Amino acid sequence: MKLTILTPTEMANVDRLAIERGPHDGIALMQRAGTAVAEAVMVRFPQAVHVDVLCGPGNNGGDGYVAATILARAGIGVSVWATGLPRSGSDAAAVAAECPIERRELADFRAQDGGVVIDALFGSGLARPLDAVARSVIEKVTAWAMPVVSVDLPSGLSGESGQVLGAAFRAAVTVTFVRKKPGHLLYPGRALCGELVERDIGINDSVVEEISSRTFENLPPLWLARFPRAAEDTYKYRRGHVGVFSGGLASTGAARLSAMAAARVGAGAVTLLLPPAALTGDAAHLTSPTGGFGIAGRQRFDRPEQRGNPDGQFVDGVGCRKVRLCIPHNAIVPHIRHTQSRAALRQSMVLRPSNLHFELDVLQCVQRSPQSWLLTEGPRGGAGAPRRRSTPSPGRIPQATCS
């Protein structure tokens, strides 16, 4: 996959270097580009009875003249509407001279029912607002809901920023060449390009590499090879433990999303610290029947018949625990008052439904000070498992016990 993105200036340099190095000259590249546009029309709109080709005075218009010639030779009705003439001696002037279709003024544009429009007015190098005639044509095509196939970039868009310069076509298909431009990917341009077709017209990749573009499309192939992968003998606490502090019952969304995001990007364990009032809501959101997230709470389940969903407090999940809920002392979450029962805070449990391999734990915290705590994970195991105490940072963080 080609992920390099070329600015309009870089693309112009690529064109220049490609013509200098060969083997294709400018006319040959234009012929290939126009052929790609004609093919896109015939493949995607085989029912079209007529094609209106709108040609500008530059290379984009040259691509349009080539497409018009090929479509006419294929037996499709074609009209060419031009704004200005190609510069004398240019590649666009050469292919325009070979086009057998009479050119008509763009200002006189009128379309036929059941037709398709090829927008070859201006390409990605446009840096000024469209004139009144071009804007009028865009308004007509939009009002008639005609499908548009744009060459390189919908006319009226900045290839540099994707911004609309006064007015722009909304294309059904955009055929671009060599590499994507910023305007293809940046909004609002991205939404106006429709289906984006990137075609090779014979420019060697070495020419593109010589430009040394520093802009790339952010897709997995760009970074996947450098993405850290866990060793086969690793375990979750080698992958980091993330703590997320939540607000009250009506303010849990951001914390919940953050916790789920941390779990999904690879954190070994995630603990969501929240006030009691928010427990039920977060438990319901963070438990999935397909696995991936677990919950923990303050209730103790001593009998098998209590497991599952007693009083709506918990919902069973399948899979490894990733996000755990913890109700700490108000030293960590201010919403919890000093009157909170220490006995409730010290409750713990391990729920192991048969053949689900799913644990439902409580991270219990014991108050040592009204200041902040340093929380550490204790050894795994049942209610009788040994516990260990955290080592406080001297003079700053007092002890806390976690199981």
Coordinates of C-alpha atoms in Angstrom, one line a residue:
M1 CA 0.0 0.0 0.0
K2 CA 1.3 3.4 -1.0
L3 CA 0.9 5.7 2.0
T4 CA 3.0 8.7 0.9
I5 CA 0.9 11.9 0.4
L6 CA 2.1 14.5 -2.0
T7 CA 1.2 18.2 -1.8
P8 CA 0.3 19.9 -5.1
T9 CA 3.8 21.4 -5.3
E10 CA 5.4 18.0 -4.7
M11 CA 3.2 16.4 -7.3
A12 CA 4.2 19.0 -9.8
N13 CA 7.9 18.2 -9.1
V14 CA 7.2 14.5 -9.5
D15 CA 5.6 15.2 -12.9
R16 CA 8.6 17.3 -14.0
L17 CA 11.1 14.7 -12.8
A18 CA 9.2 11.8 -14.4
I19 CA 9.1 13.5 -17.8
E20 CA 12.8 14.4 -17.5
R21 CA 13.8 10.8 -16.6
G22 CA 11.4 9.0 -19.0
P23 CA 10.5 6.7 -20.4
H24 CA 7.1 8.5 -20.8
D25 CA 6.8 12.1 -21.9
G26 CA 4.1 14.5 -20.8
I27 CA 1.6 13.5 -23.5
A28 CA 2.0 9.8 -22.7
L29 CA 1.3 10.5 -19.0
M30 CA -1.8 12.5 -20.0
Q31 CA -3.0 9.8 -22.2
R32 CA -2.7 7.3 -19.4
A33 CA -4.5 9.6 -17.0
G34 CA -7.4 10.3 -19.4
T35 CA -7.7 6.6 -20.1
A36 CA -8.1 5.9 -16.4
V37 CA -10.9 8.4 -16.1
A38 CA -12.7 7.0 -19.1
E39 CA -12.4 3.5 -17.7
A40 CA -13.9 4.7 -14.4
V41 CA -16.9 6.1 -16.1
M42 CA -17.5 3.0 -18.2
V43 CA -17.1 0.6 -15.3
R44 CA -19.1 2.5 -12.7
F45 CA -21.8 4.0 -14.9
P46 CA -22.4 1.5 -17.7
Q47 CA -26.0 2.7 -18.1
A48 CA -24.9 6.3 -18.9
V49 CA -26.3 7.4 -22.3
H50 CA -24.3 10.7 -22.4
V51 CA -21.2 12.1 -20.8
D52 CA -20.6 15.9 -20.4
V53 CA -16.9 16.6 -20.1
L54 CA -15.9 19.9 -18.5
C55 CA -12.4 20.9 -19.5
G56 CA -10.2 23.6 -18.0
P57 CA -7.2 25.2 -19.7
G58 CA -4.5 23.2 -17.9
N59 CA -3.3 19.6 -17.6
N60 CA -6.5 18.6 -15.9
G61 CA -8.4 19.7 -18.9
G62 CA -6.0 17.7 -21.1
D63 CA -6.9 14.6 -19.2
G64 CA -10.6 15.5 -19.9
Y65 CA -10.0 15.8 -23.6
V66 CA -8.3 12.4 -23.7
A67 CA -11.3 10.8 -21.7
A68 CA -13.8 12.5 -24.1
T69 CA -12.0 11.0 -27.1
I70 CA -11.9 7.5 -25.7
L71 CA -15.6 7.6 -24.7
A72 CA -16.6 8.9 -28.1
R73 CA -14.7 6.1 -29.8
A74 CA -16.5 3.6 -27.5
G75 CA -19.8 4.8 -29.0
I76 CA -20.9 6.9 -26.0
G77 CA -22.5 10.3 -26.6
V78 CA -20.1 13.0 -25.5
S79 CA -20.2 16.8 -25.2
V80 CA -17.1 18.9 -24.3
W81 CA -17.6 22.2 -22.4
A82 CA -14.4 24.2 -22.1
T83 CA -13.3 27.3 -20.2
G84 CA -10.4 28.9 -21.9
L85 CA -8.0 27.3 -24.3
P86 CA -4.9 25.3 -23.4
R87 CA -1.6 27.2 -23.7
S88 CA -0.2 26.9 -27.2
G89 CA 2.5 24.2 -27.5
S90 CA 1.5 22.5 -24.2
D91 CA 0.6 18.8 -23.8
A92 CA -3.0 19.8 -23.1
A93 CA -3.1 21.7 -26.4
A94 CA -1.8 18.7 -28.3
V95 CA -4.4 16.3 -26.9
A96 CA -7.2 18.9 -27.3
A97 CA -6.3 19.2 -31.0
E98 CA -6.8 15.4 -31.4
C99 CA -10.2 15.4 -29.7
P100 CA -12.8 14.9 -32.4
I101 CA -15.6 16.6 -30.4
E102 CA -16.5 20.2 -30.9
R103 CA -15.8 22.4 -27.9
R104 CA -18.5 24.5 -26.5
E105 CA -18.4 27.3 -24.0
L106 CA -18.7 26.3 -20.4
A107 CA -21.0 29.3 -19.9
D108 CA -23.6 27.6 -22.2
F109 CA -23.5 24.4 -20.3
R110 CA -26.7 22.3 -20.3
A111 CA -26.9 18.6 -19.5
Q112 CA -28.9 15.7 -20.8
D113 CA -31.0 13.4 -18.7
G114 CA -29.3 10.2 -17.7
G115 CA -25.9 11.7 -18.2
V116 CA -22.7 11.7 -16.3
V117 CA -20.4 14.7 -15.8
I118 CA -16.6 14.5 -16.0
D119 CA -15.1 17.3 -14.0
A120 CA -11.8 18.1 -15.5
L121 CA -11.8 21.9 -14.9
F122 CA -9.1 22.3 -12.2
G123 CA -6.9 19.9 -10.3
S124 CA -5.3 19.8 -6.9
G125 CA -3.1 22.9 -7.7
L126 CA -6.1 25.3 -7.6
A127 CA -5.3 28.1 -5.2
R128 CA -8.0 30.7 -6.0
P129 CA -11.8 30.8 -5.8
L130 CA -13.7 29.6 -8.8
D131 CA -15.1 32.3 -11.2
A132 CA -18.8 32.9 -11.5
V133 CA -19.2 30.7 -14.6
A134 CA -17.7 27.6 -12.9
R135 CA -19.8 28.2 -9.8
S136 CA -22.9 28.4 -11.9
V137 CA -22.1 25.1 -13.5
I138 CA -21.5 23.5 -10.1
E139 CA -24.9 24.8 -8.9
K140 CA -26.6 23.4 -12.0
V141 CA -25.0 19.9 -11.7
T142 CA -25.8 19.8 -8.0
A143 CA -29.4 20.8 -8.6
W144 CA -29.9 18.2 -11.3
A145 CA -28.3 15.5 -9.0
M146 CA -26.0 14.4 -11.8
P147 CA -23.2 11.9 -10.9
V148 CA -19.8 13.5 -11.2
V149 CA -16.4 11.9 -11.9
S150 CA -13.7 14.3 -10.9
V151 CA -10.2 14.2 -12.3
D152 CA -7.5 14.4 -9.6
L153 CA -9.7 16.4 -7.2
P154 CA -13.2 17.9 -7.4
S155 CA -12.9 21.4 -8.9
G156 CA -13.1 24.1 -6.2
L157 CA -11.2 22.2 -3.6
S158 CA -7.7 23.1 -2.4
G159 CA -5.4 20.2 -2.8
E160 CA -3.3 21.6 0.0
S161 CA -5.9 21.9 2.7
G162 CA -9.2 20.3 1.5
Q163 CA -11.0 23.6 1.9
V164 CA -13.7 24.7 -0.5
L165 CA -12.6 27.7 -2.6
G166 CA -16.0 29.4 -3.0
A167 CA -17.8 26.3 -4.4
A168 CA -16.9 22.8 -5.3
F169 CA -18.3 19.7 -7.0
R170 CA -19.5 16.8 -4.9
A171 CA -18.1 13.9 -6.8
A172 CA -19.4 10.3 -6.9
V173 CA -15.9 9.2 -7.9
T174 CA -12.6 10.9 -7.9
V175 CA -9.7 9.5 -10.0
T176 CA -6.3 10.6 -8.8
F177 CA -2.8 9.6 -10.0
V178 CA 0.4 8.5 -8.4
R179 CA -0.4 9.4 -4.8
K180 CA -3.2 11.0 -2.7
K181 CA -3.1 14.6 -1.9
P182 CA -3.9 16.3 1.4
G183 CA -7.2 17.5 0.0
H184 CA -8.3 14.0 -0.5
L185 CA -8.1 13.2 3.2
L186 CA -8.8 16.5 5.0
Y187 CA -12.3 17.6 5.5
P188 CA -14.4 19.0 4.0
G189 CA -12.6 17.8 0.8
R190 CA -12.7 14.2 2.0
A191 CA -16.5 14.2 2.1
L192 CA -16.7 15.7 -1.4
C193 CA -14.4 13.2 -3.2
G194 CA -16.8 10.2 -3.1
E195 CA -15.1 7.0 -4.0
L196 CA -11.4 7.7 -4.4
V197 CA -9.6 5.7 -7.1
E198 CA -5.8 6.0 -7.2
R199 CA -4.3 5.0 -10.5
D200 CA -0.8 4.3 -11.7
I201 CA 0.1 6.2 -14.9
G202 CA 3.7 5.0 -15.2
I203 CA 5.6 7.2 -12.9
N204 CA 8.3 5.2 -11.1
D205 CA 8.2 5.0 -7.3
S206 CA 11.9 6.0 -7.2
V207 CA 10.8 9.4 -8.6
V208 CA 8.3 9.8 -5.7
E209 CA 10.9 8.8 -3.2
E210 CA 13.3 11.3 -4.5
I211 CA 10.9 14.1 -3.5
S212 CA 11.3 12.9 0.1
S213 CA 7.7 13.8 1.2
R214 CA 7.3 13.8 4.9
T215 CA 3.5 13.3 4.9
F216 CA 1.9 9.9 5.1
E217 CA -1.6 8.5 5.4
N218 CA -2.1 7.2 8.9
L219 CA -3.1 3.6 8.3
P220 CA -1.8 0.4 10.1
P221 CA 0.7 -0.6 7.4
L222 CA 2.6 2.7 8.2
W223 CA 3.3 1.6 11.8
L224 CA 2.3 -2.0 12.3
A225 CA 5.8 -3.4 11.9
R226 CA 7.0 -1.2 14.8
F227 CA 4.0 -1.9 17.0
P228 CA 5.1 -3.4 20.3
R229 CA 4.1 -7.1 20.7
A230 CA 3.9 -9.0 23.9
A231 CA 6.4 -11.8 24.4
E232 CA 5.0 -15.3 24.7
D233 CA 6.0 -15.6 28.3
T234 CA 4.7 -12.3 29.4
Y235 CA 1.8 -11.6 31.8
K236 CA -0.5 -8.7 32.3
Y237 CA 1.5 -6.9 35.0
R238 CA 4.4 -6.5 32.6
R239 CA 2.0 -4.6 30.4
G240 CA 1.2 -1.8 32.9
H241 CA -1.5 -1.1 35.4
V242 CA -3.7 1.9 34.7
G243 CA -5.8 3.7 37.3
V244 CA -8.7 5.9 36.2
F245 CA -10.5 8.2 38.6
S246 CA -14.3 8.6 37.9
G247 CA -16.8 11.2 38.9
G248 CA -20.2 10.6 40.4
L249 CA -23.2 8.8 39.0
A250 CA -23.9 11.5 36.3
S251 CA -20.2 12.0 35.5
T252 CA -18.8 8.5 34.7
G253 CA -18.7 8.6 30.9
A254 CA -15.2 10.0 30.3
A255 CA -13.6 7.8 32.9
R256 CA -15.3 4.7 31.5
L257 CA -14.2 5.5 28.0
S258 CA -10.7 6.1 29.2
A259 CA -10.6 2.8 31.1
M260 CA -11.9 0.9 28.1
A261 CA -9.4 2.6 25.8
A262 CA -6.5 1.7 28.1
A263 CA -7.6 -1.9 28.1
R264 CA -8.0 -2.0 24.3
V265 CA -4.6 -0.5 23.6
G266 CA -2.9 -3.2 25.6
A267 CA -2.7 -2.2 29.3
G268 CA -2.3 -5.4 31.4
A269 CA -4.8 -4.3 34.0
V270 CA -7.1 -1.3 34.4
T271 CA -8.7 -0.2 37.7
L272 CA -11.6 2.3 37.6
L273 CA -11.8 4.1 41.0
L274 CA -15.3 5.5 41.7
P275 CA -17.8 6.6 44.4
P276 CA -20.4 4.0 45.5
A277 CA -23.3 5.7 43.8
A278 CA -21.7 5.1 40.4
L279 CA -20.9 1.4 40.9
T280 CA -24.1 -0.1 39.4
G281 CA -24.0 2.0 36.3
D282 CA -20.3 1.4 35.6
A283 CA -20.7 -2.3 36.3
A284 CA -23.4 -2.6 33.7
H285 CA -21.4 -0.7 31.1
L286 CA -18.1 -2.4 31.6
T287 CA -19.3 -6.0 31.5
S288 CA -19.6 -7.7 28.2
P289 CA -21.2 -11.1 27.5
T290 CA -18.5 -11.7 24.9
G291 CA -15.6 -11.1 27.2
G292 CA -12.9 -8.5 27.6
F293 CA -14.1 -6.6 30.7
G294 CA -14.8 -7.7 34.2
I295 CA -16.2 -5.9 37.2
A296 CA -15.8 -5.8 41.0
G297 CA -17.9 -4.4 43.7
R298 CA -18.4 -4.2 47.5
Q299 CA -20.9 -7.1 47.9
R300 CA -19.8 -10.5 49.2
F301 CA -21.1 -13.6 47.6
D302 CA -20.7 -16.6 49.9
R303 CA -23.1 -19.1 48.3
P304 CA -23.2 -20.3 44.7
E305 CA -26.8 -19.3 44.2
Q306 CA -25.8 -15.7 44.9
R307 CA -23.5 -15.6 41.9
G308 CA -24.7 -14.0 38.7
N309 CA -26.8 -10.9 39.0
P310 CA -28.1 -10.5 42.6
D311 CA -30.2 -7.3 43.0
G312 CA -29.0 -6.0 39.7
Q313 CA -25.6 -5.3 41.2
F314 CA -23.5 -7.4 38.8
V315 CA -23.7 -8.9 35.4
D316 CA -21.6 -12.0 34.5
G317 CA -18.9 -11.6 31.8
V318 CA -16.9 -14.2 30.0
G319 CA -13.2 -13.9 29.3
C320 CA -10.2 -12.4 31.1
R321 CA -10.7 -9.5 33.5
K322 CA -9.5 -6.2 32.0
V323 CA -11.3 -3.4 33.8
R324 CA -11.9 -3.6 37.5
L325 CA -14.1 -1.3 39.6
C326 CA -12.8 -0.1 42.9
I327 CA -14.5 2.0 45.6
P328 CA -11.6 3.7 47.5
H329 CA -11.6 6.0 50.5
N330 CA -12.4 9.7 50.1
A331 CA -8.7 10.4 50.2
I332 CA -8.7 9.2 46.6
V333 CA -12.2 10.0 45.4
P334 CA -13.6 13.0 47.3
H335 CA -17.2 11.8 46.8
I336 CA -16.8 9.1 49.5
R337 CA -17.3 10.4 53.1
H338 CA -15.4 9.4 56.2
T339 CA -18.6 7.7 57.4
Q340 CA -18.1 5.0 54.8
S341 CA -18.1 1.7 56.6
R342 CA -14.5 0.3 56.9
A343 CA -16.0 -3.2 56.9
A344 CA -17.6 -2.6 53.5
L345 CA -14.3 -1.3 52.2
R346 CA -12.5 -4.3 53.4
Q347 CA -14.9 -6.9 51.9
S348 CA -13.4 -9.0 49.2
M349 CA -14.4 -11.9 47.1
V350 CA -13.4 -14.1 44.3
L351 CA -16.2 -15.3 42.0
R352 CA -15.2 -18.2 39.8
P353 CA -18.2 -19.5 37.8
S354 CA -17.4 -23.0 36.5
N355 CA -15.9 -23.2 33.0
L356 CA -16.0 -19.4 32.5
H357 CA -12.5 -18.6 33.9
F358 CA -13.8 -15.3 35.0
E359 CA -12.9 -13.6 38.2
L360 CA -14.9 -11.0 40.0
D361 CA -12.7 -9.2 42.5
V362 CA -12.7 -6.3 44.9
L363 CA -9.6 -4.2 45.2
Q364 CA -10.0 -3.3 48.9
C365 CA -8.3 -0.3 50.3
V366 CA -7.8 0.4 54.0
Q367 CA -7.4 3.9 55.3
R368 CA -4.1 4.8 56.8
S369 CA -4.3 8.6 56.3
P370 CA -6.6 11.2 54.9
Q371 CA -3.9 11.9 52.3
S372 CA -3.4 10.2 49.0
W373 CA -2.5 6.5 48.8
L374 CA -0.1 4.5 46.7
L375 CA -2.1 1.4 45.5
T376 CA -0.4 -1.8 44.6
E377 CA -1.8 -5.1 43.4
G378 CA -1.5 -8.0 45.9
P379 CA -1.0 -11.7 45.0
R380 CA -3.8 -13.4 43.2
G381 CA -6.0 -15.9 45.0
G382 CA -9.1 -16.4 47.1
A383 CA -10.3 -14.6 50.2
G384 CA -7.7 -16.2 52.3
A385 CA -4.8 -15.3 50.0
P386 CA -1.8 -13.5 51.7
R387 CA -1.7 -9.7 51.4
R388 CA 1.1 -7.3 51.0
R389 CA 1.4 -3.7 51.8
S390 CA 2.7 -0.9 49.5
T391 CA 5.9 0.8 50.2
P392 CA 5.2 4.5 50.6
S393 CA 7.2 7.2 49.0
P394 CA 9.0 8.8 52.0
G395 CA 7.3 11.9 53.3
R396 CA 4.6 12.0 50.6
I397 CA 2.4 8.9 50.3
P398 CA 1.4 6.8 53.3
Q399 CA 0.7 3.1 53.3
A400 CA -2.3 1.4 51.9
T401 CA -3.2 -2.3 51.8
C402 CA -4.6 -3.9 48.6
S403 CA -5.6 -7.4 48.0

